[in-house]
Coordinates of C-alpha atoms in Angstrom, one line a residue:
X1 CA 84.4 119.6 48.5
X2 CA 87.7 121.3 49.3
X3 CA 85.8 122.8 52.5
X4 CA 84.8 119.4 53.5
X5 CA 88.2 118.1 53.1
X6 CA 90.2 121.0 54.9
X7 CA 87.6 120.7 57.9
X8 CA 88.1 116.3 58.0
X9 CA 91.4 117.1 58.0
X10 CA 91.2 120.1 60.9
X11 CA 89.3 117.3 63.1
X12 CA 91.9 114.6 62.7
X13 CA 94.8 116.9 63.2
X14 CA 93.4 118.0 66.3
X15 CA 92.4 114.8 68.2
X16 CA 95.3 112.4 66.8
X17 CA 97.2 112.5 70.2
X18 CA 93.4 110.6 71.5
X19 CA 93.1 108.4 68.2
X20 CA 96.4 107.5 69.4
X21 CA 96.1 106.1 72.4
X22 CA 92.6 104.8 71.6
X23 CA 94.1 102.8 68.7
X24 CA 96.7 101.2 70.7
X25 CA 94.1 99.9 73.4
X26 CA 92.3 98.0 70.8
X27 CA 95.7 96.5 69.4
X28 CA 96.3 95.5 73.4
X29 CA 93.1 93.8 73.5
X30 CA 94.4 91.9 69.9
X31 CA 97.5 90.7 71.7
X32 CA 95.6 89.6 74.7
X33 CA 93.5 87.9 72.1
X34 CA 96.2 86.7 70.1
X35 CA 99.8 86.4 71.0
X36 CA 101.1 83.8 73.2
X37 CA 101.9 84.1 76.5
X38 CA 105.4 83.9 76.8
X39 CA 105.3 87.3 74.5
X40 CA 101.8 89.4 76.2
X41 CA 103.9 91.2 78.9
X42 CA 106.5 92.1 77.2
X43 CA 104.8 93.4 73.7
X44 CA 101.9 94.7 76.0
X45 CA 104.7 97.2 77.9
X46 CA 106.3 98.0 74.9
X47 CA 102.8 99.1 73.2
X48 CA 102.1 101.1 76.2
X49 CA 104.7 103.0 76.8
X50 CA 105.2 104.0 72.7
X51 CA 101.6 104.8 72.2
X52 CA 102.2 107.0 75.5
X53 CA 105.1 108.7 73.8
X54 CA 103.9 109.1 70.7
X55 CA 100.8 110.9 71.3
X56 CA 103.1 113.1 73.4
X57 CA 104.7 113.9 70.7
X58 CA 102.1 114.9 68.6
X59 CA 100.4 116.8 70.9
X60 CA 103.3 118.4 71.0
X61 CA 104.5 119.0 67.6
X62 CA 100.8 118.5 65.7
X63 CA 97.8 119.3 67.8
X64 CA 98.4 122.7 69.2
X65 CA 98.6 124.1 66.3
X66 CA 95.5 123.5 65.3
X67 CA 93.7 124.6 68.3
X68 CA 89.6 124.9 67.8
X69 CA 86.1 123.5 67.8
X70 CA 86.1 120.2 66.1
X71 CA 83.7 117.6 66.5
X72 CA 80.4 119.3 65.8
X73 CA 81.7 121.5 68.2
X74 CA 81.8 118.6 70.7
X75 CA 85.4 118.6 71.1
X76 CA 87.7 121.6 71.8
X77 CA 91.3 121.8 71.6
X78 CA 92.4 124.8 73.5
X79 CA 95.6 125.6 75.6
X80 CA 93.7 124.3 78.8
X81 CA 93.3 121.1 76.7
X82 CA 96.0 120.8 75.3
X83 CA 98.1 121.2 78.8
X84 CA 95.9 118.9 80.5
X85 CA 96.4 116.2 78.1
X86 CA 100.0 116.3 78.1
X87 CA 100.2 116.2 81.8
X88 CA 97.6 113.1 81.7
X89 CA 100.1 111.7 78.9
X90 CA 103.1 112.2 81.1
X91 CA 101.7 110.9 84.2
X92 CA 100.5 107.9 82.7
X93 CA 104.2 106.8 81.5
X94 CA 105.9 107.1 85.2
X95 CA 102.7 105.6 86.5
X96 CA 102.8 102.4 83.9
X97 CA 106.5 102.0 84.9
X98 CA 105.8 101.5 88.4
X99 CA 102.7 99.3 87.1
X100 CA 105.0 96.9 85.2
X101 CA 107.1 96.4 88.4
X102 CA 107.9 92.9 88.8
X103 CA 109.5 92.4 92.8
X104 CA 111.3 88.7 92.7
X105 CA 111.3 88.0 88.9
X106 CA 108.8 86.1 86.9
X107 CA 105.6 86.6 88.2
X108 CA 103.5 90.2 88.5
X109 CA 103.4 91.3 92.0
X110 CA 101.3 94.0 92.2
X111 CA 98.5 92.4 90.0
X112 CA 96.7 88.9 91.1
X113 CA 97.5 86.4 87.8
X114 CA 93.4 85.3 87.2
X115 CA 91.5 88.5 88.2
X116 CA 88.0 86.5 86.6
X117 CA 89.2 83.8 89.4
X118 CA 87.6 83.7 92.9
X119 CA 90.3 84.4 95.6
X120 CA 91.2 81.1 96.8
X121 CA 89.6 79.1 94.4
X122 CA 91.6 76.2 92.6
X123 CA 92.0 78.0 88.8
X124 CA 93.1 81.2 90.6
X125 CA 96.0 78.1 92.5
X126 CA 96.5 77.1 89.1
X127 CA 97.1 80.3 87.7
X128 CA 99.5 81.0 90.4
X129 CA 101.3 77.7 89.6
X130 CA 101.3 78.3 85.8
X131 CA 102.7 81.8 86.2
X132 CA 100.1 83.6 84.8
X133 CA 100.6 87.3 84.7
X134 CA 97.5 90.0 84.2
X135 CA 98.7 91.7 81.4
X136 CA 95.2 93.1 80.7
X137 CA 96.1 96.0 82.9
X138 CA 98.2 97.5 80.0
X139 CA 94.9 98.2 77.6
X140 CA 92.6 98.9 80.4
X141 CA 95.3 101.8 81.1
X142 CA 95.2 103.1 77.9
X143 CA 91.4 102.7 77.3
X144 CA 91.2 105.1 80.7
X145 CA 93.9 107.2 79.6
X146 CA 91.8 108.2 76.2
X147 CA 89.1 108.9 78.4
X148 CA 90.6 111.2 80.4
X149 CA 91.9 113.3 77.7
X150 CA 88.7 113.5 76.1
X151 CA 87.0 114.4 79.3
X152 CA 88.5 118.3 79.5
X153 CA 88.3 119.0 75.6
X154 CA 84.2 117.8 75.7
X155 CA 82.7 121.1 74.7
X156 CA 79.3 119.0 74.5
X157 CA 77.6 117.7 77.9
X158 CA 77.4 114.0 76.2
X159 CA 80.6 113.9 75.1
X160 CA 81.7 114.8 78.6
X161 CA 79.4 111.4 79.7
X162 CA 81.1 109.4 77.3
X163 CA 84.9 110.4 78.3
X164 CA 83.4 110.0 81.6
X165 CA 82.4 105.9 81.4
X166 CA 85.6 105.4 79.2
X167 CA 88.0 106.4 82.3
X168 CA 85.4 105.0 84.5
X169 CA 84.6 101.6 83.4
X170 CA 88.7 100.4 83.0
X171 CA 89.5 102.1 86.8
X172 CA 86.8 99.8 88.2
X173 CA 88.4 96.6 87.0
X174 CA 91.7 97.6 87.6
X175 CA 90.4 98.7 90.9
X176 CA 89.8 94.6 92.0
X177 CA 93.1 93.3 90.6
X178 CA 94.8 93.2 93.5
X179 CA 97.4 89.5 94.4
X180 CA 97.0 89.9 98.0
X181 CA 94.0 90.9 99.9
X182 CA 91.5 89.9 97.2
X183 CA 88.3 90.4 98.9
X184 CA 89.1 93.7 100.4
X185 CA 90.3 94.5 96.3
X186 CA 87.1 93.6 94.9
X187 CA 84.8 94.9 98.2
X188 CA 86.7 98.4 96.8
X189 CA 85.9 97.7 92.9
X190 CA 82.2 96.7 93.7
X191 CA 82.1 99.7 95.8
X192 CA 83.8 102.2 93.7
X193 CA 81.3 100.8 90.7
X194 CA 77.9 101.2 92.7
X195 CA 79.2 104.9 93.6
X196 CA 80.4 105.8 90.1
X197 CA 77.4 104.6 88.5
X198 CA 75.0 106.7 90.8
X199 CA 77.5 109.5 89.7
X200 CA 77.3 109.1 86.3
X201 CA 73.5 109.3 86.3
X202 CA 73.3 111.8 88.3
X203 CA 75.2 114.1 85.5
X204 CA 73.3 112.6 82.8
X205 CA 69.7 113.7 84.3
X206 CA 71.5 117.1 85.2
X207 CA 72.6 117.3 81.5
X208 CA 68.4 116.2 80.2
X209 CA 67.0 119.1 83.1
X210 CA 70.1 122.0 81.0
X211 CA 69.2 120.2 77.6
X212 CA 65.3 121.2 78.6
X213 CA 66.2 125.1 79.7
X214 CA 68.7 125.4 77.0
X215 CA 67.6 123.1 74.1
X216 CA 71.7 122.3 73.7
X217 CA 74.1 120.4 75.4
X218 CA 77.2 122.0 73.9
X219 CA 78.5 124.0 76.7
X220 CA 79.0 126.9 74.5
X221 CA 75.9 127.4 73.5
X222 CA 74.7 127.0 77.1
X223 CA 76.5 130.0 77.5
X224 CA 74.9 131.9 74.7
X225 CA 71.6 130.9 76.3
X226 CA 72.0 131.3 80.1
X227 CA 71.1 135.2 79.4
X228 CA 68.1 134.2 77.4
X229 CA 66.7 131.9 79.5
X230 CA 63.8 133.2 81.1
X231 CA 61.4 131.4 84.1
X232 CA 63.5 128.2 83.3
X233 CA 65.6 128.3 86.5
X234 CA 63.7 125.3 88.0
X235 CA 65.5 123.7 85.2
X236 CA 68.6 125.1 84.5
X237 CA 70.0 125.6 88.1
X238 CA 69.0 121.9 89.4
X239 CA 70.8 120.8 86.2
X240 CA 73.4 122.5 86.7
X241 CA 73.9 121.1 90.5
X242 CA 73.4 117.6 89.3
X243 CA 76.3 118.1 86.6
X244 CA 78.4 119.5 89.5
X245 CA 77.4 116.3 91.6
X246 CA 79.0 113.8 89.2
X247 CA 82.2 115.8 88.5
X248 CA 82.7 116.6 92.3
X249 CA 82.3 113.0 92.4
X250 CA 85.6 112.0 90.5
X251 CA 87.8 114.5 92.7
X252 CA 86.4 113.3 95.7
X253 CA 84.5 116.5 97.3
X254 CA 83.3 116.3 100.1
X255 CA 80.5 115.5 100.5
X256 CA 80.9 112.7 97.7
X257 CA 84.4 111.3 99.0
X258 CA 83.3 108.7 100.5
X259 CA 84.5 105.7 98.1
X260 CA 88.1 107.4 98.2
X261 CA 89.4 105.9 101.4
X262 CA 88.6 101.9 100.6
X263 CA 89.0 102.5 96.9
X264 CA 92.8 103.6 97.3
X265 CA 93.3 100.5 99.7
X266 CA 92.0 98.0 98.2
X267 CA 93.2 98.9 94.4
X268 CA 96.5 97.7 93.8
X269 CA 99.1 100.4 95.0
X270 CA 100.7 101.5 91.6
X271 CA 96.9 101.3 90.3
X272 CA 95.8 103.5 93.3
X273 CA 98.8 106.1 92.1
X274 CA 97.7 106.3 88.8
X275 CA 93.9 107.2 89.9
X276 CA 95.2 109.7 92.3
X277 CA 97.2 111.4 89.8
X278 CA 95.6 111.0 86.4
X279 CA 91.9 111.1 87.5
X280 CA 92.4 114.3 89.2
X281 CA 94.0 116.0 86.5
X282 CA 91.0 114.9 84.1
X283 CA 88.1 115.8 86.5
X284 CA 89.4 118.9 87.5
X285 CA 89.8 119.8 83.6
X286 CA 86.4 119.3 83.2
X287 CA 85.1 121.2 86.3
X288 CA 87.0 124.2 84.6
X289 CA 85.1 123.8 81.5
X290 CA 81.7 123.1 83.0
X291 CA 81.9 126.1 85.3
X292 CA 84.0 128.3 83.2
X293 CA 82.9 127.9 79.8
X294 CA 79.1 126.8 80.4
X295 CA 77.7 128.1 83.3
X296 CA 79.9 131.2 83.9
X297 CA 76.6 133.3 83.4
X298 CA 75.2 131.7 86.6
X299 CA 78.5 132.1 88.5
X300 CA 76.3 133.7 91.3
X301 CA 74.4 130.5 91.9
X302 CA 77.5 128.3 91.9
X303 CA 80.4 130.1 93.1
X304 CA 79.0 130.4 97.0
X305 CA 78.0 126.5 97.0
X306 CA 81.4 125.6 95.5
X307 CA 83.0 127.6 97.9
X308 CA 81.3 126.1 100.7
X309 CA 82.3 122.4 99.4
X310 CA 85.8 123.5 98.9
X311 CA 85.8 124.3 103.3
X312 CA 84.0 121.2 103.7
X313 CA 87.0 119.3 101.8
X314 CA 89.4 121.1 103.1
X315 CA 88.2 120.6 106.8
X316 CA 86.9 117.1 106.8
X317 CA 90.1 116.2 104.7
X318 CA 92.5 117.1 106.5
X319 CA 91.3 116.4 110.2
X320 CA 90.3 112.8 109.3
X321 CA 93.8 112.3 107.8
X322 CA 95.0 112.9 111.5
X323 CA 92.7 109.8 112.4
X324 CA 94.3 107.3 109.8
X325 CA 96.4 104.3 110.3
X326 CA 97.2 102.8 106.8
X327 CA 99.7 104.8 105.1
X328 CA 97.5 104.3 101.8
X329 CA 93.8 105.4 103.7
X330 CA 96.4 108.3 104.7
X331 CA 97.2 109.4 101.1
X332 CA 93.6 108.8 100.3
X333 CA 91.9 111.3 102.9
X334 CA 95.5 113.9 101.8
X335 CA 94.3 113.4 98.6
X336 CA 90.6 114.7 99.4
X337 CA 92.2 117.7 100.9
X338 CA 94.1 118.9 97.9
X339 CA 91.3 118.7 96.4
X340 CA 89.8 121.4 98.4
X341 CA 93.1 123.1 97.8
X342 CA 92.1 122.8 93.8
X343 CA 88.9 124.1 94.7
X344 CA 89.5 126.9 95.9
X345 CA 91.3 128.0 92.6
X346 CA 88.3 127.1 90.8
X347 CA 86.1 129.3 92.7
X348 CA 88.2 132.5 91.8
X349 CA 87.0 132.2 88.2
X350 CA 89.8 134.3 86.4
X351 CA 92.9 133.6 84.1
X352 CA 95.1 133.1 87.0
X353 CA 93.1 130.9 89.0
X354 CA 93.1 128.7 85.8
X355 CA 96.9 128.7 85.4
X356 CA 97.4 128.0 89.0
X357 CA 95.0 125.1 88.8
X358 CA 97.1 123.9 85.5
X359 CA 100.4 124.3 87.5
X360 CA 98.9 122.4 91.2
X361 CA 97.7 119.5 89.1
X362 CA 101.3 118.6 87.8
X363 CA 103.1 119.3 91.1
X364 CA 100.7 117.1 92.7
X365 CA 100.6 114.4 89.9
X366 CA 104.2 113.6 90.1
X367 CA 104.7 113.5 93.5
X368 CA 101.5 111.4 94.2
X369 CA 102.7 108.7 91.6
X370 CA 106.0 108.4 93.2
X371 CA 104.5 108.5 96.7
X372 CA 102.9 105.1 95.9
X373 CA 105.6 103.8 93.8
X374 CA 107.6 103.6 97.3
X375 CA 104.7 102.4 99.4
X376 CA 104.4 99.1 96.8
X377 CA 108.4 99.1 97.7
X378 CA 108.3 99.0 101.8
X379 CA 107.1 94.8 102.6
X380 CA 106.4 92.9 105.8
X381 CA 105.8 89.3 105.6
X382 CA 106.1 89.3 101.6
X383 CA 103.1 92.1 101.3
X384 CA 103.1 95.6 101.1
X385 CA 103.7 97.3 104.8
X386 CA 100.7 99.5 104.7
X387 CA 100.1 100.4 108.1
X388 CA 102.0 102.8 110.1
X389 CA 103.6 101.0 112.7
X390 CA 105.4 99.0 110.1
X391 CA 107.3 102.4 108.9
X392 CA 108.7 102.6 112.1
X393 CA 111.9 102.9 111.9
X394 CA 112.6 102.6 108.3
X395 CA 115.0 105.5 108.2
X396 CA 117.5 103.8 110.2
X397 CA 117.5 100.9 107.8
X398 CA 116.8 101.9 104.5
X399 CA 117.7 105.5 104.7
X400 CA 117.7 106.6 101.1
X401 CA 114.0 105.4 100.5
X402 CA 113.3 106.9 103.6
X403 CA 114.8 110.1 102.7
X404 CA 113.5 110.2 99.4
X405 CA 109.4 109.5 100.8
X406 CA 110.1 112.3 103.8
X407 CA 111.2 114.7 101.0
X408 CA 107.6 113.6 99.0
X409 CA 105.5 114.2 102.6
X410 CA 106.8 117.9 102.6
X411 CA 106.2 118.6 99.5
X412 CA 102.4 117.7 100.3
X413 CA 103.1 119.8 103.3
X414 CA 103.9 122.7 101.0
X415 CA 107.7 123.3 102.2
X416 CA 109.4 125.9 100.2
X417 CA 111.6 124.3 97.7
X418 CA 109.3 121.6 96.6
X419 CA 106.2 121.8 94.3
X420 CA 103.8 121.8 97.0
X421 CA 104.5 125.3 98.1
X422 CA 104.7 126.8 94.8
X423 CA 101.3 125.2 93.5
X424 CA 99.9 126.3 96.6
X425 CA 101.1 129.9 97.0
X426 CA 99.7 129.9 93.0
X427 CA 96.2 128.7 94.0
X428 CA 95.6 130.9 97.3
X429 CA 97.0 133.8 95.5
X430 CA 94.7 133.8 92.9
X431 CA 91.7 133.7 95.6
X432 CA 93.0 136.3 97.4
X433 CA 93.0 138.9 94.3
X434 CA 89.5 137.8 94.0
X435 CA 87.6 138.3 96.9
X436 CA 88.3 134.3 98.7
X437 CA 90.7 135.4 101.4
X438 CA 89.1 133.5 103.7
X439 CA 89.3 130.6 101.5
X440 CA 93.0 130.7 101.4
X441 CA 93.1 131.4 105.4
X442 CA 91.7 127.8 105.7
X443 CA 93.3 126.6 103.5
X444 CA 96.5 127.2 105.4
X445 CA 95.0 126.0 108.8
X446 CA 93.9 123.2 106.6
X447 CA 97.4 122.5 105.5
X448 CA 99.2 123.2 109.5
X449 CA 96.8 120.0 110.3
X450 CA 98.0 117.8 107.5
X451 CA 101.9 119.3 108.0
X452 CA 101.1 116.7 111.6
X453 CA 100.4 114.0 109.9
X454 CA 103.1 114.3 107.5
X455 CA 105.8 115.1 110.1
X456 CA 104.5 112.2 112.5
X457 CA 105.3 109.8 109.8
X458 CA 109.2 111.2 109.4
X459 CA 109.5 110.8 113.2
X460 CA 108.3 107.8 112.7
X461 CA 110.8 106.7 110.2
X462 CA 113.5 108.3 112.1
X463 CA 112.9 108.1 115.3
X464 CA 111.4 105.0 116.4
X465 CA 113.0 101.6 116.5
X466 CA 112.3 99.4 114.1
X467 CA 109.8 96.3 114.3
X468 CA 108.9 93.5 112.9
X469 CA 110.0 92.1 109.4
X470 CA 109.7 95.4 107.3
X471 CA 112.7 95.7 104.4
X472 CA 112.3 97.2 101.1
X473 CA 112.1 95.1 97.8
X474 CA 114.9 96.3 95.3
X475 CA 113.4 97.2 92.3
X476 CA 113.7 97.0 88.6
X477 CA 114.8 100.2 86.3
X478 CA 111.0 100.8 85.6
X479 CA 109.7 101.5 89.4
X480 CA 113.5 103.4 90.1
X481 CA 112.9 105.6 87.1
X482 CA 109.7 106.5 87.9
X483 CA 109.9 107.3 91.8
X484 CA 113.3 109.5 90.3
X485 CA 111.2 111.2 87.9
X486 CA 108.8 111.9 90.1
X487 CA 110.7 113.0 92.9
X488 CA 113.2 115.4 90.9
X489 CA 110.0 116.9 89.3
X490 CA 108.7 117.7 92.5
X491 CA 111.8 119.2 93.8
X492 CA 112.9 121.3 90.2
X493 CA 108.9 122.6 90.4
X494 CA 109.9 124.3 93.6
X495 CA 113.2 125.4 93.1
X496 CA 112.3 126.8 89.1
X497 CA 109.0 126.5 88.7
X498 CA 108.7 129.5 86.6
X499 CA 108.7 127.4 83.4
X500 CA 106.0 125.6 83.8
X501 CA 104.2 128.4 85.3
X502 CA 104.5 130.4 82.3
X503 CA 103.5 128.1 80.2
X504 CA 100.3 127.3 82.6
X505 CA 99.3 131.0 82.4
X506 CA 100.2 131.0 78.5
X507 CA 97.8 128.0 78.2
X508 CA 95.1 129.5 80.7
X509 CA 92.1 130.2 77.6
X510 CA 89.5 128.5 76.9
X511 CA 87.5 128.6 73.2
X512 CA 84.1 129.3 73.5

C-alpha cells in the first residue's frame, strides 16, 4: 500500500507543471461556456498567463526533483524534459502577450470576431458590429501548450501520438482565425490539417510496423530490443522511417516543408510566432528522444538519411528565402533553414550535440516570437504590411522599430553578439568533433545566402524612400513587453550566453 502511494505520488509530482496547464484549458473552455462577455477576455488573459506562470514555477521548484519514468514508463521527466518544457512554458507567455494585442481599443485585431462565420457573410457583419472578440484563442493555446510539453517527455510511441494531436488539433484552428484575409486563413488551416493528418498516420503505422519487430512501443524497451531483433529489419527500419516522417513533419524538413510557407501567412501573425517558436522546440525534443533514446542502436541506418535531409533543408531553405516577397513567407522558408541548422546537431548524436540543440531552440524561440510581434506592428491601409516593398523605408520613419527588427535579422544571420551566433557556433561545433564537418561547411554557405536576404531587408528599411501608407500601430504594454523580452534575450544570449549554456549541457541526459 505505502509502495502504491509513494509511486501515485512520484507520478503526480512529476507531471504537475502539464496537469497544470491542462487544467486551466478546461476552465477556459468553462468561461467560454459560462461567463458573460463583457468578462471572457479579460478572465481568459488572466487564466492564461497564471496557469503559464505557475507551472513554471513548479517545474522549477517541484518537478525536477523528481526526475524519472512515471507513467507506466510512458512519461519521462529528465533534464532534456525538463529544459524543454520550461522553454515551451516561457515562450508561450511572450507569445500570448503579443496574442492579446488589441491595436485601436475594443475590438481583437489580430483574430476575426466569429471564426465559425463564413467571411463575408452577415453573422460574421454582425459579429463585427456587436464587438465580438475570439477569446477561444486563449484555451486553444493552452490545450497546444500541454501537448507540447508532453510530446519530448513520451517515453512510449503512443504517448508521443497523443501529445502529438493535442498540439496539433488547437494549431489548426487557430491557424484560420485570421480578421483580414479570411479565405487565404482558412485555405492555410484546411491545408495545414490535410498535411498534419497524413503526418500523423504516417507515425502511427511506423509505430504498428516497431510495435511488430519489437513487441513494445516504449522507446526504452525498443532500445533493449534493437540488438535482439533478428530478420525483422523489413519491419523495424521501415518503422522507424515512417516515425521520422511524421516528426520531420512538425519541423518542416525538407522534403515535408511544404505547408510551412502558406501556413505562416495565412495564420494570424502572433499565432504564426507562436507555431514557429513553440512547435519547434517540442518536435525537435521529440526527434532527440526518438533517435537518441529508441533507435540509437540503428544509428547506422538513420544518421546518413538524416544527414542528407538536414543538406536538403539547409539548401532548399535558404535559396528559396532569396525568392520571397512577403516578409512572413520570408520567415517561413528562414524558419525551414534553421531547421537544417537543428539538424545538423541532431545528427552528431553525443552530449554536446544535445546541449547545443537545447541552447539554439531558445535563441531562436525568443527572437522568432518577437520577429512577428513587430511584423503584426508595421500596417498599410489598416492591415498588416506584409510584403517587402511596404518596409521600404521604414527606418527613416519609425527608426526605433526599425532598429529593433534589423538587430532581430542579424541575429538570424548569426552576428556575433546576438544569439544566433552563439547557438550556431554550439551546433556546428558539436558536428565537427563528430565526424559532420562538411555538415557545418554548409551550413555556413547556407547561412552567407540567408545573411542576403536578411541584409536586403535593412537596406531596404534604411535606404529606400518610403511609399505608400505604411506607419506602425502603437501598441499596448503586452505586445511592448514581449518584443523587449524577446529582443534583450536575444542580445544577453550572445553577449553571456554561458548561463544558459551550462545549464543546457547540465540538462543534456536522457533516462532510459
Amino acid at each position: 500500500m505505502s509502495d502504491t502511494f509513494t509511486q501515485a505520488s512520484f507520478m503526480y509530482s512529476a507531471i504537475t507543471p502539464m496537469l497544470v496547464i491542462f487544467a486551466a484549458a478546461i476552465i477556459g473552455v468553462l468561461i467560454e461556456a459560462f461567463a458573460p462577455r463583457q468578462v471572457r477576455y479579460v478572465a481568459q488573459l488572466a487564466l492564461t498567463l497564471i496557469a503559464l506562470v505557475v507551472s513554471f514555477l513548479t517545474l522549477v521548484l517541484w518537478a525536477r526533483h523528481h526526475q524519472g519514468l512515471t507513467a507506466g514508463d510512458a512519461v519521462a521527466i529528465d533534464g532534456v524534459t525538463l529544459m524543454l518544457q520550461g522553454t515551451v512554458l516561457a515562450l508561450a507567455f511572450i507569445a500570448v502577450l503579443a496574442m492579446a494585442e488589441r491595436f485601436g481599443g475594443s475590438q481583437a485585431d489580430a483574430f476575426t470576431q466569429s471564426g465559425a462565420s463564413t467571411p463575408g457573410s452577415a453573422l460574421e457583419a454582425t459579429a463585427v458590429r456587436l464587438g465580438a472578440t475570439t477569446t477561444e484563442i486563449f484555451p486553444l493555446t493552452l490545450f497546444a501548450v500541454a501537448g507540447m510539453m508532453l510530446f519530448p517527455a513520451s517515453n512510449n510511441l503512443i504517448a508521443m501520438f497523443i501529445a502529438l494531436e493535442i498540439l496539433s488539433l488547437p494549431l489548426y484552428i487557430l491557424t484560420g482565425l485570421a480578421r483580414r484575409r479570411r479565405l487565404l486563413s482558412q485555405e492555410a488551416s484546411l491545408k495545414y490539417f490535410l498535411l498534419g493528418a497524413f503526418s500523423s498516420a504516417f507515425f502511427l503505422f511506423g509505430s504498428a510496423l516497431v510495435f511488430g519487430a519489437t513487441k513494445t512501443l516504449n522507446l526504452s524497451g525498443i532500445a533493449d530490443a534493437v540488438p535482439a531483433v533478428a530478420g525483422l529489419d523489413n519491419l523495424l527500419v521501415p518503422g522507424l522511417m515512417l516515425i521520422a516522417v511524421g516528426l520531420l513533419f512538425k519541423v518542416a524538413a525538407v522534403p515535408f516543408h511544404a505547408w510551412t510557407p502558406d501556413v505562416y501567412q495565412g495564420a494570424p501573425t502572433p499565432v504564426t510566432g507562436f507555431m514557429a517558436a513553440c512547435t519547434k522546440v517540442a518536435a525537435f525534443g521529440a526527434v532527440l528522444r526518438v533517435f537518441y533514446v529508441g533507435f540509437d542502436g540503428l544509428k547506422w541506418n538513420w544518421q546518413p538519411i538524416l544527414a542528407i535531409v538536414a543538406v536538403l533543408t539547409m539548401v532548399i531553405g535558404a535559396v528559396l528565402t532569396v525568392t520571397q516577397t512577403d516578409m512572413k513567407r520570408l520567415l517561413a522558408y528562414s524558419s525551414i533553414t534553421h531547421a537544417g541548422f537543428l539538424l545538423v546537431g541532431v545528427v552528431a548524436l553525443d552530449k554536446a550535440a544535445v546541449s547545443g540543440t537545447l541552447f539554439y531552440l531558445i535563441a531562436y524561440g525568443f527572437t522568432t516570437i518577437a520577429a512577428f510581434a513587430i511584423i503584426a506592428m508595421v500596417r498599410s491601409g489598416g492591415s498588416e504590411a506584409t510584403h517587402l516593398s511596404q518596409w521600404a523605408g521604414l527606418g527613416k520613419q519609425h527608426p526605433v522599430v526599425a532598429g529593433v527588427y534589423s538587430f532581430l535579422m542579424l541575429a538570424f544571420t548569426g552576428i556575433p553578439l546576438t544569439s544566433g551566433f552563439t547557438s550556431k557556433f554550439a551546433v556546428f561545433s558539436a558536428a565537427v568533433g563528430n565526424g559532420g564537418a562538411w555538415l557545418a561547411v554548409i551550413g555556413v554557405l547556407a547561412s552567407a545566402v540567408t545573411a542576403f536576404v536578411y541584409v536586403r531587408v535593412i537596406v531596404l528599411m534604411y535606404f529606400s524612400e518610403p511609399t505608400g501608407d505604411t506607419t506602425v500601430a502603437m501598441p499596448s504594454p503586452l505586445t511592448g513587453i514581449a518584443v523587449a523580452a524577446g529582443t534583450l534575450i536575444t542580445l544577453l544570449l550572445g553577449i553571456v550566453p554561458a548561463p544558459i549554456l551550462d545549464l543546457a549541457n547540465h540538462s543534456a541526459l536522457f533516462i532510459r
